[in-house]
Amino acid sequence: MKKVYPVTSLVTGLFVLSLAALPPAATAGGMRSYRDDANGVKKSGKLRADHRRARNVILFVGDGMGISTVTAARILEGQLRGENGEENLLNFETLPNVALSKTYNTNQQVPDSAGTMTAMMTGEKSKAGVISVDQTVTRGDCVSANGHELLTFLEEAEMVGKSTGVVTTTRLTHATPAATYAHVPERNWEDDHDLPAEAVTNGCKDIARQLIEFPYGNGLEVAMGGGRRNFWPRSEADPEETSKTGERDDNRNLSKEWVSDYPNAAFVWNQTQFDAIDPAKVDHLLGLFNRSHMQYEYDRPNDIAGEPSLAQMTAKSIEILRKNKKGFFLMVEGGRIDHAHHAGNAFRALTDTIEFAKAVKTAREMTNNDDTLIIVTADHSHVFTMGGYPTRGNPILGKVIGNDSSGNPEPGYKLAKDGMPFTTVEYQNGRGFAFLATGGDTRYGVPINTGRVTDLTDIDTEDQGFHQEALVPLSSETHAGEDVAIYSGGPGSRMFHGVQEQTIVYDVMDKAAGINHEFLRENRE
């Protein structure tokens, strides 16, 4: 039976953001926690007390949304309105408090999403590839994870009676959303078919099953994204891609179980069903809008059955979650920014970032800055660069036109030493140039083509099918290891400042909401 913890025993008294309120930098047994033991809150001494309590917390994660991505998306959004672009600001860039976040995993200088989201959701850095378990766990080893699960902020929110939600454009079982509710030593264990025999024997549960069997509070109120295949059995055809089936071997349809497990519950898989949901009547909503990941924003209008935008899912989630007078926690991920970068398609990475900013705008308009903490950040960056000295207002996805000696735009493209033009945005590694008629992911079906092998003079580099040049040939473009930005507003947001460990995201959410995480972790069941 799911246990609801009494709020009175778990919530701290008067909320004062002070240096003494921050957690120590080491855990029991001497294992380093990688909290802010340098250049962080404890060494600042300049923070003003904030007596407001965050009744609601919304965490926005732009997967792979490094600072170069934010800058380029800012310019593109402005240029789509007919402006030069450079002077534009994405909505979340107007939030009042900004910091930089150090993204490394405990075993990798350049991180993956599993380890980084674990840091943000649990306050502890961990290894690449593991989800909400500590750094002592061996990746892929079920037994090693036993007893090493890290309580997440979403779980804590449920334990104190808040409503919770997870929204993403990836599969709901992908690394970033999974880290809010699941605990596994292998990020790829998305359904039971992915589990090795050792894991099955030793009782490890796949990620999709952990979402449905969530043990805290009264369960998640909202979960929306892609990934139907991980929730449906092989015996059932997908309703949209009818020639394909689910992937579960246990013959369970977890979406049906969601509806039967909760009162006033609903399951939707297309735009029409989503639009028909009345938030006043639905208390638990599961939306699985694609068999795998949802569409990129540019491709969304062409989806077979139709699917909602990230902003629409954010709005619907808030309408359901805010019915709880105790407040809510919502995590919203712009997950396909990352996928477009991996494919080397800047167009889709930037247009998905623009939609992500619209989702933030929606949340800010629907909530009150006095009782809602909003955090916008990335889990990591990408090797996505912007350079070449283009003139002001040069199309961000275009070829570089420079300035002459008088500072005026030159009449033609700037040429490299090989005599060919080049683009403002490029990738340091990846699959390289391609010009395709269809979406970003089709790049994987075309041979690697790195370096300066094609004259771009007559190629429309602003087209959605253009994939940027890359230097180092790899099967997929990689993450980058530089710091990412944190933008925030609302109660507790002043704690973000300077350069901080990524675990600060959890610490600020925890303190701003007034949750006694130490009590919860000692008394969890």
PDB file of C-alpha atoms in Angstrom, residues 190-456:
ATOM      1  CA  GLU A 190      13.599   0.852 -20.104  1.00  0.00           C
ATOM      2  CA  ASP A 191      11.320  -2.206 -20.263  1.00  0.00           C
ATOM      3  CA  ASP A 192      11.570  -5.796 -19.057  1.00  0.00           C
ATOM      4  CA  HIS A 193      12.861  -7.004 -22.425  1.00  0.00           C
ATOM      5  CA  ASP A 194      15.993  -4.933 -21.758  1.00  0.00           C
ATOM      6  CA  LEU A 195      16.742  -6.659 -18.450  1.00  0.00           C
ATOM      7  CA  PRO A 196      19.543  -9.265 -18.456  1.00  0.00           C
ATOM      8  CA  ALA A 197      18.898 -12.612 -16.766  1.00  0.00           C
ATOM      9  CA  GLU A 198      20.923 -11.570 -13.700  1.00  0.00           C
ATOM     10  CA  ALA A 199      18.715  -8.541 -13.176  1.00  0.00           C
ATOM     11  CA  VAL A 200      15.512 -10.554 -13.492  1.00  0.00           C
ATOM     12  CA  THR A 201      16.788 -13.218 -11.085  1.00  0.00           C
ATOM     13  CA  ASN A 202      17.757 -10.628  -8.502  1.00  0.00           C
ATOM     14  CA  GLY A 203      14.486  -8.727  -8.666  1.00  0.00           C
ATOM     15  CA  CYS A 204      15.462  -5.554 -10.489  1.00  0.00           C
ATOM     16  CA  LYS A 205      12.546  -3.716 -12.088  1.00  0.00           C
ATOM     17  CA  ASP A 206      12.596  -1.994 -15.453  1.00  0.00           C
ATOM     18  CA  ILE A 207      12.051   1.765 -15.605  1.00  0.00           C
ATOM     19  CA  ALA A 208       8.521   1.708 -17.065  1.00  0.00           C
ATOM     20  CA  ARG A 209       7.368  -0.681 -14.359  1.00  0.00           C
ATOM     21  CA  GLN A 210       8.855   1.564 -11.663  1.00  0.00           C
ATOM     22  CA  LEU A 211       6.772   4.475 -12.952  1.00  0.00           C
ATOM     23  CA  ILE A 212       3.544   2.491 -12.703  1.00  0.00           C
ATOM     24  CA  GLU A 213       4.458   0.880  -9.365  1.00  0.00           C
ATOM     25  CA  PHE A 214       5.709   4.135  -7.828  1.00  0.00           C
ATOM     26  CA  PRO A 215       5.560   3.527  -4.048  1.00  0.00           C
ATOM     27  CA  TYR A 216       5.355   6.997  -2.504  1.00  0.00           C
ATOM     28  CA  GLY A 217       2.414   9.249  -1.718  1.00  0.00           C
ATOM     29  CA  ASN A 218      -0.474   8.583  -4.072  1.00  0.00           C
ATOM     30  CA  GLY A 219       1.717   8.225  -7.155  1.00  0.00           C
ATOM     31  CA  LEU A 220       2.557  10.682  -9.896  1.00  0.00           C
ATOM     32  CA  GLU A 221      -0.395  12.778 -10.990  1.00  0.00           C
ATOM     33  CA  VAL A 222       0.977  13.521 -14.466  1.00  0.00           C
ATOM     34  CA  ALA A 223       3.374  11.642 -16.745  1.00  0.00           C
ATOM     35  CA  MET A 224       3.535  12.615 -20.418  1.00  0.00           C
ATOM     36  CA  GLY A 225       5.975  11.952 -23.227  1.00  0.00           C
ATOM     37  CA  GLY A 226       6.764   9.214 -25.712  1.00  0.00           C
ATOM     38  CA  GLY A 227       7.659   5.549 -25.350  1.00  0.00           C
ATOM     39  CA  ARG A 228       4.458   3.506 -25.652  1.00  0.00           C
ATOM     40  CA  ARG A 229       6.503   0.459 -26.645  1.00  0.00           C
ATOM     41  CA  ASN A 230       7.981   0.190 -23.147  1.00  0.00           C
ATOM     42  CA  PHE A 231       4.535   0.136 -21.528  1.00  0.00           C
ATOM     43  CA  TRP A 232       2.756  -2.236 -23.913  1.00  0.00           C
ATOM     44  CA  PRO A 233       3.141  -6.009 -24.405  1.00  0.00           C
ATOM     45  CA  ARG A 234       4.335  -7.677 -27.574  1.00  0.00           C
ATOM     46  CA  SER A 235       0.845  -9.105 -27.996  1.00  0.00           C
ATOM     47  CA  GLU A 236      -0.680  -5.656 -28.672  1.00  0.00           C
ATOM     48  CA  ALA A 237      -0.243  -3.624 -31.844  1.00  0.00           C
ATOM     49  CA  ASP A 238       0.676   0.019 -31.544  1.00  0.00           C
ATOM     50  CA  PRO A 239      -2.367   2.211 -32.328  1.00  0.00           C
ATOM     51  CA  GLU A 240      -0.353   4.612 -34.491  1.00  0.00           C
ATOM     52  CA  GLU A 241       2.399   2.467 -36.034  1.00  0.00           C
ATOM     53  CA  THR A 242       0.059  -0.465 -36.521  1.00  0.00           C
ATOM     54  CA  SER A 243       2.656  -2.796 -38.036  1.00  0.00           C
ATOM     55  CA  LYS A 244       4.611  -2.688 -34.761  1.00  0.00           C
ATOM     56  CA  THR A 245       3.819  -3.884 -31.245  1.00  0.00           C
ATOM     57  CA  GLY A 246       4.852  -3.166 -27.704  1.00  0.00           C
ATOM     58  CA  GLU A 247       8.104  -4.589 -26.365  1.00  0.00           C
ATOM     59  CA  ARG A 248       7.195  -5.953 -22.953  1.00  0.00           C
ATOM     60  CA  ASP A 249       7.753  -9.671 -22.399  1.00  0.00           C
ATOM     61  CA  ASP A 250       5.621  -9.898 -19.244  1.00  0.00           C
ATOM     62  CA  ASN A 251       2.389  -9.376 -21.220  1.00  0.00           C
ATOM     63  CA  ARG A 252       1.454  -6.389 -19.030  1.00  0.00           C
ATOM     64  CA  ASN A 253      -0.158  -3.285 -20.473  1.00  0.00           C
ATOM     65  CA  LEU A 254       1.066  -0.690 -18.022  1.00  0.00           C
ATOM     66  CA  SER A 255      -1.086   2.101 -19.420  1.00  0.00           C
ATOM     67  CA  LYS A 256      -4.199   0.083 -18.576  1.00  0.00           C
ATOM     68  CA  GLU A 257      -2.804  -0.562 -15.107  1.00  0.00           C
ATOM     69  CA  TRP A 258      -2.331   3.189 -14.627  1.00  0.00           C
ATOM     70  CA  VAL A 259      -6.032   3.781 -15.301  1.00  0.00           C
ATOM     71  CA  SER A 260      -7.138   0.964 -12.999  1.00  0.00           C
ATOM     72  CA  ASP A 261      -4.718   1.833 -10.172  1.00  0.00           C
ATOM     73  CA  TYR A 262      -5.757   5.445  -9.666  1.00  0.00           C
ATOM     74  CA  PRO A 263      -9.110   7.184  -9.145  1.00  0.00           C
ATOM     75  CA  ASN A 264     -10.134   9.652 -11.846  1.00  0.00           C
ATOM     76  CA  ALA A 265      -7.274   8.447 -14.048  1.00  0.00           C
ATOM     77  CA  ALA A 266      -6.920   8.717 -17.807  1.00  0.00           C
ATOM     78  CA  PHE A 267      -4.591   7.504 -20.539  1.00  0.00           C
ATOM     79  CA  VAL A 268      -4.207   9.386 -23.835  1.00  0.00           C
ATOM     80  CA  TRP A 269      -2.031   8.768 -26.879  1.00  0.00           C
ATOM     81  CA  ASN A 270      -3.004  11.426 -29.446  1.00  0.00           C
ATOM     82  CA  GLN A 271      -3.795  15.130 -29.747  1.00  0.00           C
ATOM     83  CA  THR A 272      -7.584  14.708 -29.864  1.00  0.00           C
ATOM     84  CA  GLN A 273      -7.649  12.685 -26.654  1.00  0.00           C
ATOM     85  CA  PHE A 274      -5.254  15.129 -25.003  1.00  0.00           C
ATOM     86  CA  ASP A 275      -7.423  18.110 -25.933  1.00  0.00           C
ATOM     87  CA  ALA A 276     -10.491  16.362 -24.503  1.00  0.00           C
ATOM     88  CA  ILE A 277      -8.973  15.977 -21.028  1.00  0.00           C
ATOM     89  CA  ASP A 278     -10.768  18.133 -18.461  1.00  0.00           C
ATOM     90  CA  PRO A 279      -8.222  18.952 -15.720  1.00  0.00           C
ATOM     91  CA  ALA A 280     -11.046  19.497 -13.246  1.00  0.00           C
ATOM     92  CA  LYS A 281     -12.158  15.878 -13.634  1.00  0.00           C
ATOM     93  CA  VAL A 282      -8.840  14.050 -14.155  1.00  0.00           C
ATOM     94  CA  ASP A 283      -6.469  13.582 -11.214  1.00  0.00           C
ATOM     95  CA  HIS A 284      -3.950  11.189 -12.797  1.00  0.00           C
ATOM     96  CA  LEU A 285      -2.991  11.593 -16.447  1.00  0.00           C
ATOM     97  CA  LEU A 286      -0.662   9.344 -18.448  1.00  0.00           C
ATOM     98  CA  GLY A 287       0.115  10.460 -21.988  1.00  0.00           C
ATOM     99  CA  LEU A 288       2.229   8.373 -24.364  1.00  0.00           C
ATOM    100  CA  PHE A 289       2.160  10.154 -27.705  1.00  0.00           C
ATOM    101  CA  ASN A 290       4.562   8.080 -29.747  1.00  0.00           C
ATOM    102  CA  ARG A 291       5.862   4.537 -29.832  1.00  0.00           C
ATOM    103  CA  SER A 292       9.361   5.888 -29.219  1.00  0.00           C
ATOM    104  CA  HIS A 293      10.350   9.541 -28.788  1.00  0.00           C
ATOM    105  CA  MET A 294       7.903  12.305 -29.634  1.00  0.00           C
ATOM    106  CA  GLN A 295       8.444  14.347 -32.782  1.00  0.00           C
ATOM    107  CA  TYR A 296      10.782  17.288 -33.053  1.00  0.00           C
ATOM    108  CA  GLU A 297       8.768  20.498 -32.833  1.00  0.00           C
ATOM    109  CA  TYR A 298       9.273  21.223 -36.551  1.00  0.00           C
ATOM    110  CA  ASP A 299       7.928  17.760 -37.465  1.00  0.00           C
ATOM    111  CA  ARG A 300       5.113  17.667 -34.914  1.00  0.00           C
ATOM    112  CA  PRO A 301       2.376  18.968 -37.285  1.00  0.00           C
ATOM    113  CA  ASN A 302       3.019  15.945 -39.518  1.00  0.00           C
ATOM    114  CA  ASP A 303       2.645  13.332 -36.788  1.00  0.00           C
ATOM    115  CA  ILE A 304       0.253  10.576 -37.859  1.00  0.00           C
ATOM    116  CA  ALA A 305      -2.148  10.824 -34.912  1.00  0.00           C
ATOM    117  CA  GLY A 306      -1.158  14.283 -33.737  1.00  0.00           C
ATOM    118  CA  GLU A 307       0.657  15.104 -30.533  1.00  0.00           C
ATOM    119  CA  PRO A 308       0.709  18.113 -28.198  1.00  0.00           C
ATOM    120  CA  SER A 309       3.550  20.607 -27.988  1.00  0.00           C
ATOM    121  CA  LEU A 310       5.779  20.892 -24.949  1.00  0.00           C
ATOM    122  CA  ALA A 311       4.044  24.149 -24.013  1.00  0.00           C
ATOM    123  CA  GLN A 312       0.620  22.492 -24.272  1.00  0.00           C
ATOM    124  CA  MET A 313       1.705  19.577 -22.083  1.00  0.00           C
ATOM    125  CA  THR A 314       3.149  22.017 -19.555  1.00  0.00           C
ATOM    126  CA  ALA A 315      -0.125  23.944 -19.369  1.00  0.00           C
ATOM    127  CA  LYS A 316      -2.263  20.823 -18.973  1.00  0.00           C
ATOM    128  CA  SER A 317       0.058  19.504 -16.276  1.00  0.00           C
ATOM    129  CA  ILE A 318      -0.119  22.690 -14.232  1.00  0.00           C
ATOM    130  CA  GLU A 319      -3.920  22.752 -14.520  1.00  0.00           C
ATOM    131  CA  ILE A 320      -4.069  19.274 -12.987  1.00  0.00           C
ATOM    132  CA  LEU A 321      -1.310  19.686 -10.405  1.00  0.00           C
ATOM    133  CA  ARG A 322      -2.373  23.051  -8.990  1.00  0.00           C
ATOM    134  CA  LYS A 323      -5.596  21.566  -7.641  1.00  0.00           C
ATOM    135  CA  ASN A 324      -3.535  20.347  -4.678  1.00  0.00           C
ATOM    136  CA  LYS A 325      -3.469  23.052  -1.982  1.00  0.00           C
ATOM    137  CA  LYS A 326      -0.186  21.642  -0.664  1.00  0.00           C
ATOM    138  CA  GLY A 327       1.492  22.472  -3.954  1.00  0.00           C
ATOM    139  CA  PHE A 328       3.300  20.491  -6.613  1.00  0.00           C
ATOM    140  CA  PHE A 329       6.579  19.553  -8.259  1.00  0.00           C
ATOM    141  CA  LEU A 330       6.792  19.391 -12.050  1.00  0.00           C
ATOM    142  CA  MET A 331       9.793  18.450 -14.196  1.00  0.00           C
ATOM    143  CA  VAL A 332       9.606  19.488 -17.853  1.00  0.00           C
ATOM    144  CA  GLU A 333      12.256  18.281 -20.299  1.00  0.00           C
ATOM    145  CA  GLY A 334      12.962  19.565 -23.780  1.00  0.00           C
ATOM    146  CA  GLY A 335      14.586  16.251 -24.528  1.00  0.00           C
ATOM    147  CA  ARG A 336      14.971  16.308 -28.269  1.00  0.00           C
ATOM    148  CA  ILE A 337      17.301  19.303 -28.307  1.00  0.00           C
ATOM    149  CA  ASP A 338      19.915  16.717 -27.412  1.00  0.00           C
ATOM    150  CA  HIS A 339      18.875  14.279 -30.132  1.00  0.00           C
ATOM    151  CA  ALA A 340      19.062  16.876 -32.884  1.00  0.00           C
ATOM    152  CA  HIS A 341      22.576  17.815 -31.808  1.00  0.00           C
ATOM    153  CA  HIS A 342      23.642  14.167 -31.792  1.00  0.00           C
ATOM    154  CA  ALA A 343      22.397  13.936 -35.381  1.00  0.00           C
ATOM    155  CA  GLY A 344      24.229  17.142 -36.326  1.00  0.00           C
ATOM    156  CA  ASN A 345      21.034  19.004 -37.210  1.00  0.00           C
ATOM    157  CA  ALA A 346      21.237  22.470 -35.670  1.00  0.00           C
ATOM    158  CA  PHE A 347      17.903  23.515 -37.202  1.00  0.00           C
ATOM    159  CA  ARG A 348      15.925  21.086 -35.047  1.00  0.00           C
ATOM    160  CA  ALA A 349      18.058  21.630 -31.961  1.00  0.00           C
ATOM    161  CA  LEU A 350      17.365  25.358 -32.118  1.00  0.00           C
ATOM    162  CA  THR A 351      13.667  25.158 -33.014  1.00  0.00           C
ATOM    163  CA  ASP A 352      13.151  22.692 -30.155  1.00  0.00           C
ATOM    164  CA  THR A 353      14.948  25.137 -27.850  1.00  0.00           C
ATOM    165  CA  ILE A 354      12.571  27.893 -28.949  1.00  0.00           C
ATOM    166  CA  GLU A 355       9.582  25.662 -28.134  1.00  0.00           C
ATOM    167  CA  PHE A 356      11.200  24.841 -24.788  1.00  0.00           C
ATOM    168  CA  ALA A 357      11.345  28.582 -24.045  1.00  0.00           C
ATOM    169  CA  LYS A 358       7.641  28.838 -24.900  1.00  0.00           C
ATOM    170  CA  ALA A 359       6.925  26.133 -22.318  1.00  0.00           C
ATOM    171  CA  VAL A 360       8.778  28.179 -19.701  1.00  0.00           C
ATOM    172  CA  LYS A 361       6.761  31.248 -20.695  1.00  0.00           C
ATOM    173  CA  THR A 362       3.561  29.248 -20.280  1.00  0.00           C
ATOM    174  CA  ALA A 363       4.536  28.142 -16.779  1.00  0.00           C
ATOM    175  CA  ARG A 364       5.518  31.656 -15.721  1.00  0.00           C
ATOM    176  CA  GLU A 365       2.168  33.014 -16.904  1.00  0.00           C
ATOM    177  CA  MET A 366       0.228  30.309 -15.047  1.00  0.00           C
ATOM    178  CA  THR A 367       2.019  30.562 -11.691  1.00  0.00           C
ATOM    179  CA  ASN A 368       2.820  33.157  -9.037  1.00  0.00           C
ATOM    180  CA  ASN A 369       6.411  34.253  -8.514  1.00  0.00           C
ATOM    181  CA  ASP A 370       5.734  34.589  -4.776  1.00  0.00           C
ATOM    182  CA  ASP A 371       5.083  30.889  -4.189  1.00  0.00           C
ATOM    183  CA  THR A 372       6.570  29.094  -7.211  1.00  0.00           C
ATOM    184  CA  LEU A 373      10.260  28.402  -7.741  1.00  0.00           C
ATOM    185  CA  ILE A 374      11.091  28.038 -11.437  1.00  0.00           C
ATOM    186  CA  ILE A 375      14.486  26.657 -12.442  1.00  0.00           C
ATOM    187  CA  VAL A 376      15.675  26.384 -16.043  1.00  0.00           C
ATOM    188  CA  THR A 377      18.907  24.566 -16.806  1.00  0.00           C
ATOM    189  CA  ALA A 378      20.596  21.917 -18.942  1.00  0.00           C
ATOM    190  CA  ASP A 379      22.027  18.568 -17.963  1.00  0.00           C
ATOM    191  CA  HIS A 380      25.045  19.059 -20.227  1.00  0.00           C
ATOM    192  CA  SER A 381      26.217  20.824 -23.357  1.00  0.00           C
ATOM    193  CA  HIS A 382      27.236  19.717 -26.884  1.00  0.00           C
ATOM    194  CA  VAL A 383      30.252  20.309 -29.114  1.00  0.00           C
ATOM    195  CA  PHE A 384      28.210  22.913 -30.983  1.00  0.00           C
ATOM    196  CA  THR A 385      30.179  26.010 -31.947  1.00  0.00           C
ATOM    197  CA  MET A 386      29.379  29.480 -33.235  1.00  0.00           C
ATOM    198  CA  GLY A 387      32.063  31.571 -34.934  1.00  0.00           C
ATOM    199  CA  GLY A 388      33.559  32.975 -38.123  1.00  0.00           C
ATOM    200  CA  TYR A 389      33.043  36.743 -37.592  1.00  0.00           C
ATOM    201  CA  PRO A 390      29.679  37.079 -39.381  1.00  0.00           C
ATOM    202  CA  THR A 391      28.182  40.557 -39.716  1.00  0.00           C
ATOM    203  CA  ARG A 392      25.333  41.636 -37.426  1.00  0.00           C
ATOM    204  CA  GLY A 393      22.043  40.013 -38.373  1.00  0.00           C
ATOM    205  CA  ASN A 394      23.703  37.338 -40.511  1.00  0.00           C
ATOM    206  CA  PRO A 395      21.342  34.315 -40.577  1.00  0.00           C
ATOM    207  CA  ILE A 396      22.453  32.156 -37.665  1.00  0.00           C
ATOM    208  CA  LEU A 397      22.033  29.005 -39.778  1.00  0.00           C
ATOM    209  CA  GLY A 398      23.464  30.664 -42.861  1.00  0.00           C
ATOM    210  CA  LYS A 399      26.893  30.938 -44.431  1.00  0.00           C
ATOM    211  CA  VAL A 400      29.191  33.596 -43.019  1.00  0.00           C
ATOM    212  CA  ILE A 401      29.169  37.042 -44.602  1.00  0.00           C
ATOM    213  CA  GLY A 402      31.825  39.155 -42.920  1.00  0.00           C
ATOM    214  CA  ASN A 403      32.528  42.878 -42.762  1.00  0.00           C
ATOM    215  CA  ASP A 404      34.974  44.786 -44.929  1.00  0.00           C
ATOM    216  CA  SER A 405      37.725  47.072 -43.610  1.00  0.00           C
ATOM    217  CA  SER A 406      35.149  49.831 -43.136  1.00  0.00           C
ATOM    218  CA  GLY A 407      32.965  47.632 -40.947  1.00  0.00           C
ATOM    219  CA  ASN A 408      30.246  47.161 -43.553  1.00  0.00           C
ATOM    220  CA  PRO A 409      28.920  43.807 -44.821  1.00  0.00           C
ATOM    221  CA  GLU A 410      30.937  42.305 -47.646  1.00  0.00           C
ATOM    222  CA  PRO A 411      29.121  41.583 -50.945  1.00  0.00           C
ATOM    223  CA  GLY A 412      29.634  37.825 -50.807  1.00  0.00           C
ATOM    224  CA  TYR A 413      30.365  34.886 -48.551  1.00  0.00           C
ATOM    225  CA  LYS A 414      33.542  34.809 -46.528  1.00  0.00           C
ATOM    226  CA  LEU A 415      35.808  32.072 -47.917  1.00  0.00           C
ATOM    227  CA  ALA A 416      38.021  29.702 -45.972  1.00  0.00           C
ATOM    228  CA  LYS A 417      41.588  28.910 -47.099  1.00  0.00           C
ATOM    229  CA  ASP A 418      40.184  26.081 -49.209  1.00  0.00           C
ATOM    230  CA  GLY A 419      38.226  28.629 -51.248  1.00  0.00           C
ATOM    231  CA  MET A 420      34.812  27.518 -49.994  1.00  0.00           C
ATOM    232  CA  PRO A 421      32.226  29.295 -47.782  1.00  0.00           C
ATOM    233  CA  PHE A 422      31.423  28.039 -44.303  1.00  0.00           C
ATOM    234  CA  THR A 423      28.592  28.315 -41.794  1.00  0.00           C
ATOM    235  CA  THR A 424      28.418  30.206 -38.520  1.00  0.00           C
ATOM    236  CA  VAL A 425      27.393  27.118 -36.523  1.00  0.00           C
ATOM    237  CA  GLU A 426      29.222  23.814 -36.808  1.00  0.00           C
ATOM    238  CA  TYR A 427      30.128  20.736 -34.775  1.00  0.00           C
ATOM    239  CA  GLN A 428      33.517  19.686 -33.457  1.00  0.00           C
ATOM    240  CA  ASN A 429      32.678  16.023 -34.082  1.00  0.00           C
ATOM    241  CA  GLY A 430      29.875  13.848 -35.434  1.00  0.00           C
ATOM    242  CA  ARG A 431      28.619  12.477 -38.741  1.00  0.00           C
ATOM    243  CA  GLY A 432      29.184  15.673 -40.693  1.00  0.00           C
ATOM    244  CA  PHE A 433      27.506  17.277 -43.686  1.00  0.00           C
ATOM    245  CA  ALA A 434      24.318  15.931 -45.231  1.00  0.00           C
ATOM    246  CA  PHE A 435      21.364  17.531 -46.971  1.00  0.00           C
ATOM    247  CA  LEU A 436      18.257  15.430 -46.451  1.00  0.00           C
ATOM    248  CA  ALA A 437      14.618  15.803 -47.359  1.00  0.00           C
ATOM    249  CA  THR A 438      13.367  14.488 -44.024  1.00  0.00           C
ATOM    250  CA  GLY A 439      14.045  14.808 -40.306  1.00  0.00           C
ATOM    251  CA  GLY A 440      17.195  14.946 -38.267  1.00  0.00           C
ATOM    252  CA  ASP A 441      17.302  11.297 -37.242  1.00  0.00           C
ATOM    253  CA  THR A 442      17.509  10.067 -40.846  1.00  0.00           C
ATOM    254  CA  ARG A 443      21.124  11.284 -40.744  1.00  0.00           C
ATOM    255  CA  TYR A 444      22.096   7.948 -39.199  1.00  0.00           C
ATOM    256  CA  GLY A 445      21.136   6.164 -42.413  1.00  0.00           C
ATOM    257  CA  VAL A 446      23.581   8.204 -44.492  1.00  0.00           C
ATOM    258  CA  PRO A 447      27.379   7.653 -44.500  1.00  0.00           C
ATOM    259  CA  ILE A 448      29.648   9.770 -42.311  1.00  0.00           C
ATOM    260  CA  ASN A 449      30.893  12.779 -44.252  1.00  0.00           C
ATOM    261  CA  THR A 450      33.178  14.869 -42.059  1.00  0.00           C
ATOM    262  CA  GLY A 451      35.644  17.585 -42.923  1.00  0.00           C
ATOM    263  CA  ARG A 452      35.518  20.080 -45.790  1.00  0.00           C
ATOM    264  CA  VAL A 453      34.400  17.798 -48.599  1.00  0.00           C
ATOM    265  CA  THR A 454      31.456  19.695 -50.093  1.00  0.00           C
ATOM    266  CA  ASP A 455      31.250  23.206 -51.534  1.00  0.00           C
ATOM    267  CA  LEU A 456      28.315  24.863 -49.741  1.00  0.00           C
TER     268      LEU A 456
END
